[in-house]
Short mmCIF file of C-alpha atoms and ligand atoms in Angstrom, two decimals:
data_model
loop_
_atom_site.label_atom_id
_atom_site.label_comp_id
_atom_site.label_asym_id
_atom_site.label_seq_id
_atom_site.Cartn_x
_atom_site.Cartn_y
_atom_site.Cartn_z
CA MET A 28 50.90 50.83 12.88
CA SER A 29 54.49 50.92 11.69
CA ASP A 30 56.80 47.94 11.91
CA LYS A 31 59.53 48.68 14.48
CA ASN A 32 61.39 45.36 14.57
CA HIS A 33 64.65 47.28 14.33
CA LEU A 34 63.97 48.87 17.72
CA THR A 35 62.69 45.81 19.56
CA LYS A 36 65.17 43.15 18.37
CA PRO A 37 68.02 42.40 20.78
CA TYR A 38 71.01 42.87 18.45
CA ASN A 39 74.45 41.70 19.63
CA ASN A 40 76.72 43.08 16.91
CA ILE A 41 75.12 46.33 15.81
CA LEU A 42 73.53 49.39 17.42
CA VAL A 43 70.30 50.60 15.86
CA SER A 44 68.47 53.88 16.32
CA GLU A 45 66.20 56.36 14.63
CA VAL A 46 67.38 59.94 14.09
CA GLU A 47 64.75 62.68 14.01
CA ASN A 48 64.75 65.08 11.06
CA LYS A 49 62.56 67.98 12.07
CA GLY A 50 59.41 68.05 9.93
CA ALA A 51 60.57 65.18 7.70
CA LEU A 52 60.89 61.41 7.73
CA MET A 53 63.48 59.95 10.10
CA THR A 54 66.88 58.42 9.35
CA GLY A 55 67.48 54.81 10.31
CA LEU A 56 70.97 54.56 11.80
CA ILE A 57 72.90 51.27 11.99
CA GLN A 58 76.32 51.19 13.66
CA LEU A 59 78.55 48.13 13.32
CA ASN A 60 79.62 47.30 16.85
CA ARG A 61 82.50 44.84 17.10
CA PRO A 62 85.20 47.42 17.91
CA ASP A 63 87.66 44.87 19.36
CA VAL A 64 88.06 43.25 15.95
CA LEU A 65 87.72 46.43 13.85
CA ASN A 66 84.11 45.50 13.08
CA ALA A 67 85.09 42.28 11.26
CA LEU A 68 81.95 41.07 9.52
CA ASN A 69 81.03 37.73 11.00
CA ILE A 70 77.91 35.88 9.89
CA ASP A 71 75.84 36.98 12.89
CA LEU A 72 76.67 40.65 12.29
CA MET A 73 75.65 40.42 8.65
CA ILE A 74 72.37 38.70 9.60
CA GLU A 75 71.65 41.63 11.91
CA VAL A 76 72.64 44.32 9.39
CA VAL A 77 70.39 42.87 6.69
CA GLU A 78 67.47 42.42 9.11
CA ALA A 79 67.77 45.99 10.37
CA LEU A 80 67.99 47.41 6.84
CA GLU A 81 64.91 45.44 5.79
CA SER A 82 63.01 46.53 8.88
CA PHE A 83 63.85 50.22 8.25
CA ASP A 84 62.90 49.73 4.60
CA LYS A 85 59.41 48.61 5.63
CA ASP A 86 58.92 51.42 8.17
CA PRO A 87 56.94 54.32 6.66
CA GLU A 88 58.43 56.75 9.18
CA ILE A 89 61.94 56.17 7.80
CA GLY A 90 63.13 57.92 4.63
CA CYS A 91 66.77 56.94 4.37
CA MET A 92 69.36 54.83 6.21
CA VAL A 93 72.93 55.47 7.34
CA LEU A 94 75.31 52.56 7.94
CA THR A 95 78.46 53.32 9.88
CA GLY A 96 81.24 51.90 12.05
CA ASN A 97 83.50 53.93 14.29
CA LYS A 98 86.38 56.38 13.72
CA LYS A 99 89.00 53.63 13.56
CA ALA A 100 87.14 51.18 11.35
CA PHE A 101 84.06 50.97 9.20
CA ALA A 102 84.90 47.28 8.86
CA ALA A 103 88.24 45.49 8.32
CA GLY A 104 86.62 42.78 6.20
CA ALA A 105 84.94 39.46 6.61
CA ASP A 106 85.85 37.75 9.89
CA ILE A 107 88.99 35.88 8.86
CA LYS A 108 88.86 33.63 11.95
CA GLU A 109 85.41 32.44 10.89
CA MET A 110 86.67 31.53 7.40
CA ALA A 111 90.16 30.26 8.22
CA GLU A 112 89.22 26.60 8.60
CA ALA A 113 86.40 26.46 6.04
CA GLY A 114 86.63 24.45 2.83
CA ALA A 115 85.02 25.16 -0.52
CA ILE A 116 81.98 22.97 0.02
CA GLU A 117 81.37 24.38 3.48
CA MET A 118 81.51 27.91 2.04
CA LEU A 119 79.17 26.85 -0.77
CA LEU A 120 76.69 25.39 1.72
CA ARG A 121 76.96 28.37 4.08
CA ASP A 122 76.05 30.57 1.08
CA GLN A 123 76.56 33.56 3.31
CA PHE A 124 76.80 36.01 0.45
CA ALA A 125 73.22 35.26 -0.58
CA ARG A 126 72.35 37.48 2.36
CA TRP A 127 74.30 40.33 0.76
CA ASP A 128 72.02 40.12 -2.29
CA ARG A 129 69.17 41.25 -0.03
CA ILE A 130 70.97 44.58 0.50
CA ARG A 131 70.61 45.16 -3.23
CA LYS A 132 66.83 44.79 -2.84
CA ILE A 133 66.52 47.61 -0.27
CA LYS A 134 64.32 50.30 -1.84
CA LYS A 135 65.22 53.33 0.28
CA PRO A 136 68.63 54.97 -0.08
CA VAL A 137 71.42 53.71 2.18
CA ILE A 138 74.44 55.93 2.91
CA ALA A 139 77.69 54.46 4.21
CA ALA A 140 79.49 56.77 6.66
CA VAL A 141 83.06 55.49 6.52
CA SER A 142 86.03 56.31 8.74
CA GLY A 143 89.21 54.30 9.20
CA PHE A 144 89.49 50.88 7.59
CA ALA A 145 87.03 49.78 4.91
CA LEU A 146 88.78 46.63 3.74
CA GLY A 147 87.71 43.50 1.89
CA GLY A 148 84.10 42.79 2.83
CA GLY A 149 84.09 46.17 4.59
CA CYS A 150 84.84 47.97 1.35
CA GLU A 151 82.29 45.74 -0.39
CA LEU A 152 79.65 46.54 2.24
CA ALA A 153 80.27 50.28 1.77
CA MET A 154 79.98 49.80 -1.99
CA SER A 155 76.69 47.93 -1.52
CA CYS A 156 75.32 51.20 -0.15
CA ASP A 157 74.14 53.95 -2.49
CA MET A 158 76.58 56.65 -1.42
CA ILE A 159 79.74 56.82 0.65
CA VAL A 160 80.53 59.77 2.91
CA ALA A 161 84.14 59.30 4.02
CA SER A 162 86.25 60.84 6.73
CA GLU A 163 89.70 62.14 5.77
CA SER A 164 91.18 59.15 7.57
CA ALA A 165 89.15 56.52 5.69
CA ARG A 166 91.20 53.84 3.94
CA PHE A 167 89.70 51.62 1.29
CA GLY A 168 91.15 48.37 0.08
CA GLN A 169 90.56 44.85 -1.20
CA PRO A 170 93.42 42.97 0.50
CA GLU A 171 92.02 39.46 -0.12
CA ILE A 172 94.93 38.69 -2.45
CA ASN A 173 97.17 38.65 0.65
CA LEU A 174 95.02 35.86 2.08
CA GLY A 175 95.20 33.77 -1.08
CA VAL A 176 91.71 34.63 -2.30
CA THR A 177 89.90 37.38 -4.21
CA PRO A 178 86.99 39.63 -3.28
CA GLY A 179 83.81 37.56 -2.98
CA ALA A 180 81.03 40.00 -2.17
CA GLY A 181 81.11 42.31 -5.16
CA GLY A 182 84.60 43.85 -5.05
CA THR A 183 85.72 42.86 -8.53
CA GLN A 184 82.43 44.10 -9.99
CA ARG A 185 81.41 47.18 -8.01
CA LEU A 186 84.91 48.60 -7.55
CA THR A 187 85.64 48.23 -11.26
CA LYS A 188 82.37 49.90 -12.21
CA ALA A 189 83.00 52.73 -9.74
CA ILE A 190 86.67 53.56 -10.37
CA GLY A 191 87.47 51.86 -13.67
CA LYS A 192 89.59 48.91 -14.69
CA ALA A 193 93.03 50.49 -14.28
CA ARG A 194 92.68 51.43 -10.63
CA ALA A 195 90.53 48.42 -9.69
CA MET A 196 93.20 46.09 -11.10
CA GLU A 197 95.87 47.87 -9.08
CA MET A 198 93.88 47.75 -5.84
CA ILE A 199 92.72 44.14 -6.16
CA LEU A 200 95.95 42.64 -7.52
CA THR A 201 98.22 44.41 -5.02
CA GLY A 202 95.80 44.57 -2.08
CA LYS A 203 97.01 48.05 -1.26
CA MET A 204 94.92 50.59 0.58
CA MET A 205 93.83 53.89 -0.90
CA GLY A 206 93.02 57.08 0.99
CA ALA A 207 89.72 58.92 1.00
CA ALA A 208 90.92 61.79 -1.21
CA GLU A 209 92.14 59.39 -3.89
CA MET A 210 88.91 57.40 -3.77
CA PHE A 211 86.90 60.60 -4.02
CA GLU A 212 88.84 61.64 -7.07
CA ALA A 213 88.34 58.14 -8.53
CA GLY A 214 84.56 58.34 -8.06
CA LEU A 215 83.98 55.80 -5.29
CA VAL A 216 83.15 58.35 -2.63
CA THR A 217 80.44 61.04 -2.63
CA LYS A 218 82.26 63.43 -0.30
CA VAL A 219 85.23 63.56 2.07
CA VAL A 220 84.95 65.49 5.31
CA ASP A 221 86.81 66.08 8.55
CA THR A 222 87.09 62.94 10.69
CA ASP A 223 85.07 64.57 13.48
CA LEU A 224 82.24 65.35 11.07
CA TYR A 225 81.81 62.34 8.83
CA LEU A 226 78.78 60.91 10.63
CA ASP A 227 77.11 64.32 10.97
CA GLU A 228 77.63 64.92 7.25
CA ALA A 229 76.14 61.54 6.36
CA LEU A 230 73.16 62.24 8.62
CA GLU A 231 72.76 65.68 7.00
CA LEU A 232 72.77 64.11 3.54
CA SER A 233 70.20 61.61 4.75
CA ARG A 234 68.08 64.40 6.27
CA GLU A 235 68.05 66.21 2.96
CA ILE A 236 66.86 63.06 1.16
CA CYS A 237 64.19 62.57 3.85
CA THR A 238 62.68 65.94 2.88
CA LYS A 239 62.10 64.76 -0.71
CA PRO A 240 59.02 62.96 -2.10
CA THR A 241 59.46 59.33 -1.06
CA VAL A 242 58.19 57.53 -4.14
CA ALA A 243 60.32 59.65 -6.48
CA VAL A 244 63.38 59.00 -4.29
CA GLN A 245 62.86 55.24 -4.46
CA ILE A 246 62.18 55.27 -8.20
CA ALA A 247 65.28 57.39 -8.81
CA LYS A 248 67.41 54.91 -6.83
CA GLU A 249 65.92 51.98 -8.75
CA SER A 250 66.51 53.63 -12.12
CA ILE A 251 70.12 54.56 -11.32
CA LEU A 252 70.92 51.02 -10.15
CA LYS A 253 69.33 49.59 -13.31
CA SER A 254 71.93 51.43 -15.35
CA PHE A 255 74.44 48.84 -14.16
CA ASP A 256 72.38 45.96 -15.59
CA LEU A 257 70.82 47.29 -18.78
CA THR A 258 71.89 48.45 -22.22
CA ILE A 259 71.44 52.20 -22.77
CA GLU A 260 68.29 51.54 -24.83
CA SER A 261 66.64 49.34 -22.20
CA GLY A 262 67.78 51.70 -19.47
CA LEU A 263 66.24 54.72 -21.13
CA GLU A 264 63.00 52.79 -21.63
CA PHE A 265 63.02 51.75 -17.96
CA GLU A 266 63.64 55.34 -16.86
CA ARG A 267 60.87 56.71 -19.12
CA LYS A 268 58.24 54.25 -17.81
CA ASN A 269 59.23 55.12 -14.25
CA PHE A 270 58.99 58.83 -15.07
CA TYR A 271 55.45 58.31 -16.43
CA LEU A 272 54.56 56.20 -13.38
CA LEU A 273 55.38 59.12 -11.08
CA PHE A 274 52.61 61.11 -12.79
CA ALA A 275 50.24 58.87 -10.81
CA THR A 276 51.49 60.20 -7.47
CA GLU A 277 49.87 62.96 -5.46
CA ASP A 278 53.35 64.34 -4.87
CA LYS A 279 53.80 64.98 -8.61
CA SER A 280 50.56 67.01 -8.68
CA GLU A 281 51.56 68.86 -5.53
CA GLY A 282 55.17 69.48 -6.64
CA MET A 283 54.23 71.01 -9.98
CA LYS A 284 51.28 72.96 -8.53
CA ALA A 285 53.49 74.37 -5.78
CA PHE A 286 56.05 75.50 -8.36
CA VAL A 287 53.39 77.29 -10.39
CA GLU A 288 51.94 78.89 -7.24
CA LYS A 289 55.44 79.90 -6.07
CA ARG A 290 55.18 78.10 -2.73
CA LYS A 291 56.93 75.20 -0.96
CA ALA A 292 55.49 71.75 -1.78
CA GLN A 293 53.87 69.76 1.01
CA TRP A 294 54.80 66.14 0.30
CA LYS A 295 52.50 63.25 1.18
CA GLY A 296 54.86 60.42 0.31
CA LYS A 297 52.37 58.91 -2.14
C1 HXC B 301 89.02 38.99 12.06
C2 HXC B 301 90.21 40.91 12.50
C3 HXC B 301 90.08 41.34 11.16
C4 HXC B 301 89.35 40.49 10.27
C5 HXC B 301 91.23 42.81 12.24
N1 HXC B 301 90.93 41.84 13.12
N2 HXC B 301 90.72 42.52 11.03
N3 HXC B 301 89.69 39.75 12.92
N4 HXC B 301 88.84 39.33 10.77
N5 HXC B 301 89.12 40.84 9.00
C6 HXC B 301 91.30 41.80 14.55
C7 HXC B 301 92.74 41.45 14.76
O1 HXC B 301 92.93 40.06 14.70
C8 HXC B 301 92.98 42.01 16.14
O2 HXC B 301 92.45 41.12 17.09
C9 HXC B 301 92.13 43.26 16.15
O3 HXC B 301 91.15 43.08 15.13
C10 HXC B 301 92.90 44.52 15.86
O4 HXC B 301 93.60 44.32 14.65
P1 HXC B 301 95.18 44.61 14.49
O5 HXC B 301 95.62 43.83 13.31
O6 HXC B 301 95.89 44.40 15.78
O7 HXC B 301 95.14 46.19 14.16
P2 HXC B 301 96.18 47.03 13.33
O8 HXC B 301 97.59 46.64 13.63
O9 HXC B 301 95.77 48.45 13.51
O10 HXC B 301 95.92 46.61 11.80
C11 HXC B 301 94.72 46.90 11.19
C12 HXC B 301 94.55 46.13 9.85
C13 HXC B 301 94.74 44.62 10.13
C14 HXC B 301 95.59 46.61 8.86
C15 HXC B 301 93.17 46.45 9.34
O11 HXC B 301 93.95 44.23 11.23
C16 HXC B 301 94.36 43.76 8.95
O12 HXC B 301 95.13 43.66 7.99
N6 HXC B 301 93.19 43.12 9.01
C17 HXC B 301 92.74 42.20 8.00
C18 HXC B 301 92.23 42.95 6.79
C19 HXC B 301 91.78 41.99 5.70
O13 HXC B 301 92.59 41.19 5.21
N7 HXC B 301 90.51 42.07 5.30
C20 HXC B 301 89.95 41.20 4.28
C21 HXC B 301 89.35 40.01 4.93
S1 HXC B 301 88.79 38.83 3.73
P3 HXC B 301 93.30 40.62 18.36
O14 HXC B 301 92.43 39.58 18.99
O15 HXC B 301 94.60 40.13 17.82
O16 HXC B 301 93.45 41.88 19.19
C22 HXC B 301 87.33 39.46 3.19
C23 HXC B 301 86.65 38.62 2.17
C24 HXC B 301 85.40 39.31 1.72
O17 HXC B 301 86.89 40.44 3.61
C25 HXC B 301 84.40 38.36 1.30
C26 HXC B 301 83.03 38.94 1.42
C27 HXC B 301 82.54 39.20 2.81
#
């Protein structure tokens, strides 16, 4: 019996659904749904996003997740009204970013489908995903400097690793927004597509991943993310052990046998 908490929970700030991929695992779709405030990320919304991601991650019928907003905004940042009156100790005790660390523990791939504003925490949430499919009208930025603070949910780290020091410094110290084409060229974004198509493209990318052998997909994600933490020597060792581990899967036997027999592999997901 699969765990379908994501379908039964009464969410107030997100919309959750499963998208069929003919003959393959399904895509778990999460849509941020506070359009009146450009999907500002309040605490309740983030609780729901993390719960839905974790629920999809546990569901064997789901192969990949897509996280999106709407055409006008992926998310315009953390909810400023919720933080405006808070002091340092209150923020420390709230420890709301601990929840963000759980996104890093999600094993299945997560694709951000971004249109419109992806600012502050919104840009950081997109960067917490594994890939970003952006619409031509997407605008990325870390404008926290204009509020007297700095990014707090990974911006200084993930943006720098993705686009390099020179451009990360410019974006974070000036707070200015960058367009999708520029962010594609800089390496933050996987692909840029027409604004009417960005969600379809993200779902298509997800569908393609859902047709691949599940364990290898998860191990590949894990190994790629490890490259951010490890030295090249430790990373290569980690990759090699994971490569050997995959020789224990039925899908490895099937994949190589199918190649030799010149036929399409039938994956079992184990
Ligand atoms: C709360 C927000 C919001 C936010 C927009 N709104 N962004 N509310 N928190 N981050 C609300 C506005 O108050 C307004 O509500 C409504 O959404 C529409 O916004 P407008 O400003 O009227 O829209 P527009 O003129 O199109 O300007 C869009 C914008 C601007 C350029 C994106 O809204 C803006 O600069 N937003 C703040 C962006 C930002 O600084 N983000 C970083 C936040 S700090 P009303 O009720 O007036 O209609 C952060 C820290 C990260 O993210 C830490 C980790 C999570």
